[in-house]
């Protein structure tokens, strides 16, 4: 998702600040929904990983189909909401009428991404749980160049075709994810090691869906809370001048894409822990968690170095923008360079704790750090003190610093208390 948004932002940037701002608002809406779907799939991934660890194939099949049913139902729900309330939502998000048409054009295509994301993310969770991570990776390698080429042609045109602007970015992404879905479905169909034939009664399957939803709902609720918070941050930033808002719109996809490497490692750590719980082999659990945290911190520093390098070339990546936009980007550079270090530390702790069944506690820490402390402070800086882009954006790394110590304390406490009895409670199937 982050790569898709980064490609779209890069290709739309030559069109100017207005199309960029419009796409920034539209992608905030889509990213919110896709974030929920990915959270549900991540919860399913933990269930699938435990099933793999247990070696029970029927549990794997039930977990896959239950997760798929839940994610598709959520996708259809959000697609209906977008179709019905699209214009009302756009008008509520911005009063600038010059943006309304372009936001709507982008959403007309991009809203269908929710259906394809529901399917692809659960299939990806299946292969990740099985330890076949190379298959989803190849899927991304197929999708990204197709997305970039199609979006460029559809946005800017080629030969006699003049291009369709912002909506071309959405259409290119939609076609690319469709191709990735076809690839993943073929991999499931032709892979003899993937057994997902459902052999159960309707009543038992509905019970399984219920239990599955009860487990993964807190994961989704946590992401919903964080996603709404991220959306509120974007809306608060939209109250800054347009150059400051565009600067943040330009850098956010890079931040999300860069920190995906950390998130990917955190996911792999959670998968390993869930497989160990499923197999009931937990002698090295604490050691494995410590190694995972150390590696995540190392990846975070590498990510920060990447952003340090990006800060020197970003004006060349996005050319023909207003000088004030380039100035705003330089002002927040120290902040987005530091951000992945502390965010990576918190991310791996959060995923480890979810694998240990502490999703509700993770929610409480995130809620307190974001909603009780950071968002009100950001609003005070922007509306109360008329603060600059530096102080407004500084709230994001500040939020991560606030959450770091509680995450560490909870992780140490949970690992110390975790035993076979707690592991058995997680194995409801």
Coordinates of C-alpha atoms in Angstrom, one line a residue, residues 11 28 34-35 58 81 97 114 128 157 208 251 260 298 309 325 333 351 382 419:
X11 CA 4.0 10.8 -10.5
X28 CA -5.8 9.5 3.6
X34 CA -6.8 -0.3 3.8
X35 CA -5.1 -0.1 7.2
X58 CA -7.9 -28.4 9.3
X81 CA -20.1 3.7 2.8
X97 CA -13.9 23.6 -3.9
X114 CA -10.7 -2.3 -0.7
X128 CA 3.6 -15.7 5.6
X157 CA -0.3 10.4 -21.4
X208 CA -14.9 -20.5 14.2
X251 CA 7.2 13.0 2.9
X260 CA 7.6 -0.9 6.4
X298 CA 19.3 -2.0 13.8
X309 CA 20.2 10.7 2.4
X325 CA 7.5 23.8 -0.2
X333 CA 14.1 16.9 7.9
X351 CA 3.8 -7.0 17.5
X382 CA -1.5 24.7 15.5
X419 CA 3.6 -20.1 30.3

